[in-house]
Each structure stands twice: as structure tokens, then as C-alpha cells.
GROMACS .gro file of C-alpha atoms in nm:
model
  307
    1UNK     CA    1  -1.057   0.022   2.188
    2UNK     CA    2  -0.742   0.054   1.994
    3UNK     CA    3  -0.728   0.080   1.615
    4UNK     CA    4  -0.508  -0.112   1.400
    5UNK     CA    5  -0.462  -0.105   1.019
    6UNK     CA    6  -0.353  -0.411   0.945
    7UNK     CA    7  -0.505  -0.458   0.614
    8UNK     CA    8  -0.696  -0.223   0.369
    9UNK     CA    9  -1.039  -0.345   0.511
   10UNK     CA   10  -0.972  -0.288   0.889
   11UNK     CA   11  -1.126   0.107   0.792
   12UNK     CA   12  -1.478   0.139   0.648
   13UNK     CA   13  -1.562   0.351   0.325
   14UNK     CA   14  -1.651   0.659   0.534
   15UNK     CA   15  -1.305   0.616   0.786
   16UNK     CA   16  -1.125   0.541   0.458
   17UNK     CA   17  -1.265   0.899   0.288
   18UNK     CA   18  -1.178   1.083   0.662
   19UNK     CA   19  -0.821   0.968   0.647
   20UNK     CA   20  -0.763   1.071   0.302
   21UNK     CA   21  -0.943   1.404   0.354
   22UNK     CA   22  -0.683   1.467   0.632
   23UNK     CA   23  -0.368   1.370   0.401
   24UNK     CA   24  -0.514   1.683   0.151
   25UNK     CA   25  -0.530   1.875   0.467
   26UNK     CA   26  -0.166   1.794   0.597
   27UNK     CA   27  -0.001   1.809   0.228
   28UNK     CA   28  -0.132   2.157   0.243
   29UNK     CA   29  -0.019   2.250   0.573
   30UNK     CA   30   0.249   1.986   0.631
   31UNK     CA   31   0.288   2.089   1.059
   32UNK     CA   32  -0.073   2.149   1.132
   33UNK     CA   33  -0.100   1.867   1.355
   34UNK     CA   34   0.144   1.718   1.621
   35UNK     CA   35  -0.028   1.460   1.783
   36UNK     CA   36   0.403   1.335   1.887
   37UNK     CA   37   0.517   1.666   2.028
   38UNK     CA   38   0.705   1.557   2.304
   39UNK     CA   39   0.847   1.435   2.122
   40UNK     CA   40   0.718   1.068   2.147
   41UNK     CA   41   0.865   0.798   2.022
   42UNK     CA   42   0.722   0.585   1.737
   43UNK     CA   43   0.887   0.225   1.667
   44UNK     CA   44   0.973   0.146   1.305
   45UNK     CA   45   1.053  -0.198   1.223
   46UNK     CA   46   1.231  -0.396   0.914
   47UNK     CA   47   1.235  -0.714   0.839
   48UNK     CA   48   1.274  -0.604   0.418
   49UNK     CA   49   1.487  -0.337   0.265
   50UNK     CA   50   1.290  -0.036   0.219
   51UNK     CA   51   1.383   0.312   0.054
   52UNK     CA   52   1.010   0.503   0.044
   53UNK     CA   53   0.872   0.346   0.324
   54UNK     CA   54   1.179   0.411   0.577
   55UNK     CA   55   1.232   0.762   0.441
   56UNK     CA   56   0.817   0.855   0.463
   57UNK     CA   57   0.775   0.716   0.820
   58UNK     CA   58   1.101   0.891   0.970
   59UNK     CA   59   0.979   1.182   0.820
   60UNK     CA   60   0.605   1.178   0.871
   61UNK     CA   61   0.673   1.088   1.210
   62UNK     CA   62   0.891   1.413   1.321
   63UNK     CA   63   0.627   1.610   1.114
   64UNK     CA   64   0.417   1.534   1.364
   65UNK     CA   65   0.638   1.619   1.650
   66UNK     CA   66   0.776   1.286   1.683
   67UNK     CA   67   1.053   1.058   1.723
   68UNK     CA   68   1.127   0.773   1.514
   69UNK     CA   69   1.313   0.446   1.634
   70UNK     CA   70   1.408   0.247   1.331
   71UNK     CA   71   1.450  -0.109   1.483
   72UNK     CA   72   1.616  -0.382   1.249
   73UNK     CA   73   1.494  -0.728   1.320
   74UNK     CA   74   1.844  -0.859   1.223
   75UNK     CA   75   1.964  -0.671   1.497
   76UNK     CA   76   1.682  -0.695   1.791
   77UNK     CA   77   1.502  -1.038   1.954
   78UNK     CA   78   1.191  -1.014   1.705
   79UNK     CA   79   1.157  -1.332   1.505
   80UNK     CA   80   1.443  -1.458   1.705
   81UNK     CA   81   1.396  -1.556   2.087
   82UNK     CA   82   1.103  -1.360   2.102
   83UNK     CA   83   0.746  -1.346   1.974
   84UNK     CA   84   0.584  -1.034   1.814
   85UNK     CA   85   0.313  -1.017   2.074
   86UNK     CA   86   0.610  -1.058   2.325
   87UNK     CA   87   0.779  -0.777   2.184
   88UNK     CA   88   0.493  -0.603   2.132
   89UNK     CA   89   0.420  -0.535   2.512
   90UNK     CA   90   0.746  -0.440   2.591
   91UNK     CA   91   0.714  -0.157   2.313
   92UNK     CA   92   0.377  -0.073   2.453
   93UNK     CA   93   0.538   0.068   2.772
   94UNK     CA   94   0.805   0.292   2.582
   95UNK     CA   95   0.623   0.418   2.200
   96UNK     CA   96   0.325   0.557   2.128
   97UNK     CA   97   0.237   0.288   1.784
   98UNK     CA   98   0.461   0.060   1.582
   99UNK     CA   99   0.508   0.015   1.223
  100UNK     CA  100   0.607  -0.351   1.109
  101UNK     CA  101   0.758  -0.389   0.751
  102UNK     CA  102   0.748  -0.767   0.728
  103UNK     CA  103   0.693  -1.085   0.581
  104UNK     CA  104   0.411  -1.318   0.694
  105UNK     CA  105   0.063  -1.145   0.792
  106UNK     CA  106   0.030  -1.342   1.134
  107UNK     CA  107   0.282  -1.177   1.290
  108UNK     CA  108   0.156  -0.825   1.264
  109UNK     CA  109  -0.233  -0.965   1.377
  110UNK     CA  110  -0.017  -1.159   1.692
  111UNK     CA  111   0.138  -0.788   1.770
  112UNK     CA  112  -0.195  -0.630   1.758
  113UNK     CA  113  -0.363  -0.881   1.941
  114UNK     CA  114  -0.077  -0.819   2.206
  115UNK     CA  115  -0.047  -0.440   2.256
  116UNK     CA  116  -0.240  -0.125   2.365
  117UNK     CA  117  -0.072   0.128   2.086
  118UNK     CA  118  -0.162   0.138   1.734
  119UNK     CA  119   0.014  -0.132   1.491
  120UNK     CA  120   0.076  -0.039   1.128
  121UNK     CA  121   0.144  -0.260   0.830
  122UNK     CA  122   0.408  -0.084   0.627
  123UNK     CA  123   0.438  -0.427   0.413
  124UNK     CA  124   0.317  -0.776   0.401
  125UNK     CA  125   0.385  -1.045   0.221
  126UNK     CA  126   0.011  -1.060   0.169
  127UNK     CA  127  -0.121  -0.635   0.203
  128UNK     CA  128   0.047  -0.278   0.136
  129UNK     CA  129  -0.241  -0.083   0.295
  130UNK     CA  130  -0.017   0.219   0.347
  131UNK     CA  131   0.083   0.244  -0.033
  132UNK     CA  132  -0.276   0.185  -0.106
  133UNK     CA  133  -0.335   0.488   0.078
  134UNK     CA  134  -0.095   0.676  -0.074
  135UNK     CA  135  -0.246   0.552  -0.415
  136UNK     CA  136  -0.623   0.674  -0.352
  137UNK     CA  137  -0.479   1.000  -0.274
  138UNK     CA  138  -0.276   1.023  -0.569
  139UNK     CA  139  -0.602   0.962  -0.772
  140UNK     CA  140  -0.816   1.134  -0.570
  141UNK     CA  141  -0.558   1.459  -0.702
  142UNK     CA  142  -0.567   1.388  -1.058
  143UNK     CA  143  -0.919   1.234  -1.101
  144UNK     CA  144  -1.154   1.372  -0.867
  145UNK     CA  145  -1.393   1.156  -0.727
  146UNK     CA  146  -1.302   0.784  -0.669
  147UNK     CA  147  -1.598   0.636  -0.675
  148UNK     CA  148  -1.733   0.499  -0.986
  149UNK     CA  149  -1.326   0.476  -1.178
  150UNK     CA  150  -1.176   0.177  -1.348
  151UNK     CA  151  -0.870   0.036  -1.216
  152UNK     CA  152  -0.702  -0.197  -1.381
  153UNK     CA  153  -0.359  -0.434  -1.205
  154UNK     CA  154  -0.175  -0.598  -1.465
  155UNK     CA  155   0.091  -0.854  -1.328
  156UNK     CA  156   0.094  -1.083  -1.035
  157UNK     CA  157  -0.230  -1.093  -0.923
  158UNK     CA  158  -0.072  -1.226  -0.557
  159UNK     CA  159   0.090  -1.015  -0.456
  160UNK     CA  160   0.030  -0.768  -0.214
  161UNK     CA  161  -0.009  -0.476  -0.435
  162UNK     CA  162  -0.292  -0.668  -0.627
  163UNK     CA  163  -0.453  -0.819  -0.277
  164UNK     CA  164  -0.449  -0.431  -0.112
  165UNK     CA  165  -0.586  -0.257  -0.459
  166UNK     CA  166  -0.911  -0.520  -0.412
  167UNK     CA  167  -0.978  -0.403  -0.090
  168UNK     CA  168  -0.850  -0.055  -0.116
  169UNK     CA  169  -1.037   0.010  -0.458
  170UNK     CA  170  -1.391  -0.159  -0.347
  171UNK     CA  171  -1.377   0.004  -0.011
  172UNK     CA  172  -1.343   0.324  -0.206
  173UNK     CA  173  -1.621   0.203  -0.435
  174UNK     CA  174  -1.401   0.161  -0.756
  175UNK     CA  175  -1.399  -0.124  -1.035
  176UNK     CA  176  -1.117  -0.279  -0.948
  177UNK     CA  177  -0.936  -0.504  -1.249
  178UNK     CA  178  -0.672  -0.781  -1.209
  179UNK     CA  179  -0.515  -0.897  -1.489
  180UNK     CA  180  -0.276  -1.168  -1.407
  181UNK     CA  181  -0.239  -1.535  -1.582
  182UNK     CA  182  -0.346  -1.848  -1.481
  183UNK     CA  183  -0.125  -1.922  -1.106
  184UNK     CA  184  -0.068  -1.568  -1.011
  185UNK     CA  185  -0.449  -1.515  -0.947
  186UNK     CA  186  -0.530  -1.311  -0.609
  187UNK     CA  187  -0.637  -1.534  -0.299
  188UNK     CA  188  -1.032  -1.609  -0.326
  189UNK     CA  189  -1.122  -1.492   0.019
  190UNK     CA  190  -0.948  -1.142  -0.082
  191UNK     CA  191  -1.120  -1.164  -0.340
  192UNK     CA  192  -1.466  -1.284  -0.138
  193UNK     CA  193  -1.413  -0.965   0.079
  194UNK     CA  194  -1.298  -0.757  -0.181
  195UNK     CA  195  -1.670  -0.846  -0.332
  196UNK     CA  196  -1.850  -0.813  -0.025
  197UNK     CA  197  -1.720  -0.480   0.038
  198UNK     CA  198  -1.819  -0.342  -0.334
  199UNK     CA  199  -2.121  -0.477  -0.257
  200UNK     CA  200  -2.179  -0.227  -0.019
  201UNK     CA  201  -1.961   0.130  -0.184
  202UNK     CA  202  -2.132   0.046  -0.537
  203UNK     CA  203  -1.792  -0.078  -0.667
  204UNK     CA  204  -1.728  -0.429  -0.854
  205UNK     CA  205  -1.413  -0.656  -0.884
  206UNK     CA  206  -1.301  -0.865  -1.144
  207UNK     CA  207  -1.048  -1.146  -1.203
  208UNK     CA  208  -0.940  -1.158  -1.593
  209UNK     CA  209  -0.648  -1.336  -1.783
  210UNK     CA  210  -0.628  -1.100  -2.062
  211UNK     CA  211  -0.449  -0.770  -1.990
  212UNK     CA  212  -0.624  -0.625  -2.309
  213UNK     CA  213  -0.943  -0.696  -2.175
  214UNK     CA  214  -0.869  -0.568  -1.837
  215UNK     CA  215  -0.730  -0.257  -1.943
  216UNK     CA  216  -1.006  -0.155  -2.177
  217UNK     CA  217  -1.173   0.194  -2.125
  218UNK     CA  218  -0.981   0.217  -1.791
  219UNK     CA  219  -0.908   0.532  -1.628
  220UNK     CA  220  -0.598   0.392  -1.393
  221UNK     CA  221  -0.379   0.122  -1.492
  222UNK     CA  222  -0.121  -0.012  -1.238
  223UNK     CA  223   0.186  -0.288  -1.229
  224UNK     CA  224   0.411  -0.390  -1.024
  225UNK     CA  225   0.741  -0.607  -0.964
  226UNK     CA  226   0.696  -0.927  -1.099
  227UNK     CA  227   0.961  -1.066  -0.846
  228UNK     CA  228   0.902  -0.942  -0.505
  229UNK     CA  229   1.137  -0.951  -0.228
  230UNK     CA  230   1.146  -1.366  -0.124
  231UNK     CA  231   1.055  -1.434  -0.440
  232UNK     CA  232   1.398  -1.457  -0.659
  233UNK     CA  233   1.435  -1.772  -0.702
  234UNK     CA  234   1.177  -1.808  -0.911
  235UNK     CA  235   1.280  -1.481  -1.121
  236UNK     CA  236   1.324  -1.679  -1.460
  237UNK     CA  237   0.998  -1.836  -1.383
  238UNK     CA  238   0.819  -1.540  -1.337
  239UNK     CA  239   0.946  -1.324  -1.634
  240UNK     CA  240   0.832  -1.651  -1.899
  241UNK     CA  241   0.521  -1.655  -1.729
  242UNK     CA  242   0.447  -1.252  -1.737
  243UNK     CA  243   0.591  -1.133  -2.024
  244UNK     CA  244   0.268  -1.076  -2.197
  245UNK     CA  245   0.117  -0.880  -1.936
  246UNK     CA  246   0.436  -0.616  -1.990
  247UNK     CA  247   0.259  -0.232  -1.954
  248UNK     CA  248   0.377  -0.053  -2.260
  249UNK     CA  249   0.278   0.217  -2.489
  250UNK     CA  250   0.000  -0.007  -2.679
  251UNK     CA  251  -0.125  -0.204  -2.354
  252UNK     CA  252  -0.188   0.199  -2.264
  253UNK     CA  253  -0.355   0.290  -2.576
  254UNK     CA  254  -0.655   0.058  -2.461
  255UNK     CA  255  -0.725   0.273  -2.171
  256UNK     CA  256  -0.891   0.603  -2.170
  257UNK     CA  257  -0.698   0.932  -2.366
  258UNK     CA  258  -0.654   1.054  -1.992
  259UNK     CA  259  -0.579   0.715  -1.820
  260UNK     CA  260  -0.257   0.737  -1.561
  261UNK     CA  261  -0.040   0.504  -1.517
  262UNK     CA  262   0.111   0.394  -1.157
  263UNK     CA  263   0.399   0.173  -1.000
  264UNK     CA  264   0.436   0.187  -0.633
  265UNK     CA  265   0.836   0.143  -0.725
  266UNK     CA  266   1.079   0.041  -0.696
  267UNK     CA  267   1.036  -0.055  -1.113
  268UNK     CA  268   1.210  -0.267  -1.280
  269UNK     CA  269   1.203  -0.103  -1.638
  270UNK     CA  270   1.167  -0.312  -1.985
  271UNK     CA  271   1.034  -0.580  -1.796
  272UNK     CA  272   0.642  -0.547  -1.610
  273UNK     CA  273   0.686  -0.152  -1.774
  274UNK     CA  274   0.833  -0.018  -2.051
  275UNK     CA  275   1.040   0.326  -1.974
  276UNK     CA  276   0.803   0.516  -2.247
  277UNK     CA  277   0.522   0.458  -2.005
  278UNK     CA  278   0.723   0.489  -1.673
  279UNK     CA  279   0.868   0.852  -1.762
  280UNK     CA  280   0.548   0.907  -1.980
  281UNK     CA  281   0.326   1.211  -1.962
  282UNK     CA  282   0.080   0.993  -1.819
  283UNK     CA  283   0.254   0.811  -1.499
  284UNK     CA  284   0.183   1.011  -1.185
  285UNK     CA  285   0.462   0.749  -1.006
  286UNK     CA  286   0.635   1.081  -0.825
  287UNK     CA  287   0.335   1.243  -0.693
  288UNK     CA  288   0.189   0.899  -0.580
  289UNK     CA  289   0.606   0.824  -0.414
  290UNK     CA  290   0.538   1.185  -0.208
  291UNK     CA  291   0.181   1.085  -0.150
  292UNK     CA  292   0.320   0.853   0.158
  293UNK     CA  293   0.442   1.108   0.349
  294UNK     CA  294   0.114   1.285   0.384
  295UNK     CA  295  -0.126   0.959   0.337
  296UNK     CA  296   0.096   0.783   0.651
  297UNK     CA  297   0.096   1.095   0.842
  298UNK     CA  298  -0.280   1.123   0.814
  299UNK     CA  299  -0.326   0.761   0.906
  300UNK     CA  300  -0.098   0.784   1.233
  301UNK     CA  301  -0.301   1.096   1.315
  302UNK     CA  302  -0.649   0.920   1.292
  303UNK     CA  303  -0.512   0.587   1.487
  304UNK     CA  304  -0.377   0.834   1.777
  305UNK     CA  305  -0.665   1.017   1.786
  306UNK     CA  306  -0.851   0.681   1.917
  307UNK     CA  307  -0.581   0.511   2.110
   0.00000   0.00000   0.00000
């Protein structure tokens, strides 16, 4: 049967360890594998902008002997006269998986429910399992072991950054943090899975209000934008309503002496992180940008493997 990864959850704590074993084992030798030469043909699609994830995909993707399609929906039938599952078994025929950068989380299960080839969530309104990968590997490098560390999200506890670390983190059997205030709280049945799945790895999760609190003794502390793409109207909103969950130097001091600090990026400085923490010695944001390339590449290796 063909494997999707759809959300952070769709791999189990042992696939989830396999996958990031093989990113340490491709960053090392980046052309070990090519599961592409052909080349094949890989579909890349954008709904959003995208600078990391456009640049990791392309490039993963002829790392592995590939070819990459980059498909703009503005400029193709998808979310116009045609459906994603539609779509998605006319790109069955012709690529070998598809990548989906895009807004609402039904239409990348409705193209997986429709196709033979591997889909990929590069971004959802609601998940980022891809960055999440990234993210685990970055750790995995500077900390060792996951299991057993404190993570701590400070911001909008919504989004998908947030929603993925819940998963991500407990899958990896982590203490996974959200700091967010009252309204920006992560969606209860993430957080119900999220749960269920610590349940099993030996991790725990916690919703908390105070950033102070949440960041207490932690060994990772992670932000993100507080206004996501589709969400600028409500910019002067969010900044009044999150401005006391800002990461700075002293929000910092409350974690461990060797805490790092991490922003999937793009950042926007002085306001959910202050630039003394951003270019600080203790943000790891540039290994865990590179960390797509070889996380992604890892992940369309394992999905190929059992297509």
C-alpha cells in the first residue's frame, strides 16, 4: 500500500527514528542514494510563496537523480476546474510522488485518497511535518538523544508549527510545551493525539499560558511568525495579543545554560524574537534551514522505497 505523510503522525516512533537515521546518512554522503535516476519526475506544487521549501525540494529531488516539476496552482487547473484527487490521477500516470504546499488539510488527504504515488505535505494551514523533520534532526545533532528533552513553543499555539511540534515531539517521545494565550491555543484533538501518542514513546504534552512557565528548565525553545500567510488581516490583532510571549534574551535565561533556540524562518525580528536571540550563540536556525534538504530527501527515499 502506498505511504503518505500527510501529517507528523502518519509515521510511528520507530519509522520516525529510520527516516531521520537516513537524513544523518545522506547529509554525510549527500548522492548515496538515487531512488529518481532516470531521471524521474517529481511534481512540486504551490499554492503559498515559499523560499526554503522550493529551494530544498528542487534540490533534494535531483540529489536523488531526479527531476523536479514546480507546478503553480495560479497557473494550472488545481483549485480551479479541477479537484485535487482529479488532478491527482492524472499526475499519477506521469511522476513518481507529489509535494503539495497548500492551504486547507482536506485537499492533500482528497489527493492521497486519489493516487497511487506518494503525497507530501510541504505546508498546511494546519501541519509542517517536513520542517518538523528537519527540526528533530537539527536536535538530534546538537543534543543527542531526543527522547526524554523539553521543548518549549512560545507564540501561536495554532498554527501549524505548534500543531506539527505536538505530534512530531511526542512521536519522538519529547515534552513538548506550548505557550500561547488564551485564543491561539492548539486544536484539542491535536492535542488528544498528540497525548495519545506520548502515551506510548514516554513523552508528555502540555498546554500553558505563561511563556515563563513554559520555558523553564527547557532544553529547546522555539517561535514562530505570529502572522502566517492568510492571516494579515488580523496582523495588529495578533501583535497586541502576543507581545508578551516575545523570545528574547531574558525569556532565554529561563531555559537551560545550553538551551537552543529555533525559528523555522522566515523571522520577523523585534517582534515574536528579538535579533540578540536570533543571531545568538545559541540559535541553531541555519543548521536546522539546511536540515531540509537532507530530512526531505530521506523522507522521499523511505516513501519510494514502499510505493
Amino acid at each position: 500500500m502506498t505511504r503518505h505523510f500527510l501529517r507528523d503522525d502518519d509515521i510511528t516512533p520507530a519509522e520516525q527514528a529510520e527516516i531521520l537515521d537516513l537524513a544523518l546518512e545522506l547529509k554525510r554522503d549527500r548522492f548515496a542514494r538515487k531512488p529518481l535516476d532516470g531521471p524521474q519526475t517529481v511534481a512540486v506544487i504551490f499554492d503559498k510563496s515559499s523560499t526554503r521549501t522550493r529551494v530544498s525540494f528542487a534540490v533534494g529531488i535531483a540529489d536523488l537523480g531526479g527531476s523536479p516539476l514546480i507546478i503553480s496552482t495560479a497557473n494550472s487547473q488545481l483549485g480551479g476546474k479541477e479537484t485535487p484527487s482529479d488532478t491527482a490521477r492524472v499526475l499519477e500516470r506521469m511522476v513518481s510522488a507529489i509535494v503539495w504546499r497548500t492551504y486547507g488539510q482536506a485537499g492533500l488527504e482528497e489527493m492521497a485518497a486519489g493516487t497511487t504515488v506518494p503525497v507530501i505535505n510541504a505546508l498546511s494551514d494546519d501541519f509542517h511535518p517536513c520542517q518538523l523533520l528537519a527540526d528533530l534532526l537539527t536536535i538530534r545533532e546538537h543534543k543527542g538523544d531526543l527522547a526524554g528533552l523539553t521543548l518549549t513553543f512560545i507564540g501561536d499555539g495554532a498554527c501549524n508549527m505548534a500543531q506539527s511540534y505536538l505530534l512530531a515531539g511526542a512521536t519522538a517521545g519529547m515534552h513538548v510545551r506550548i505557550a500561547s494565550p488564551d485564543g491561539y491555543e492548539p486544536d484539542a484533538s491535536v492535542v488528544a493525539d498528540a497525548t495519545a501518542r506520548a502515551a506510548e514513546t514516554g513523552g508528555s504534552v502540555s498546554v500553558l499560558t505563561d511563556p515563563r512557565e513554559a520555558a523553564s528548565d527547557a532544553d529547546i525553545i522555539v517561535t514562530d511568525t505570529w502572522v502566517s500567510m492568510g492571516k494579515e488581516e488580523e496582523k495588529a490583532a495578533r501583535l497586541e495579543s502576543l507581545a508578551a510571549y516575545r523570545v528574547d534574551a531574558t525569556l532565554m535565561s529561563r531555559a537551560k545554560d545550553d538551551a537552543v533556540f529555533m525559528h523555522c524562518l522566515p523571522a520577523d525580528r523585534g517582534f515574536e524574537v528579538s535579533a540578540e536571540v536570533i543571531d545568538g550563540p545559541q540559535s541553531i536556525i541555519w543548521d536546522e534551514a539546511e536540515n531540509r534538504l537532507h530530512a526531505q530527501k530521506a523522507l522521499m527515499v523511505w516513501l519510494l522505497e514502499r510505493a
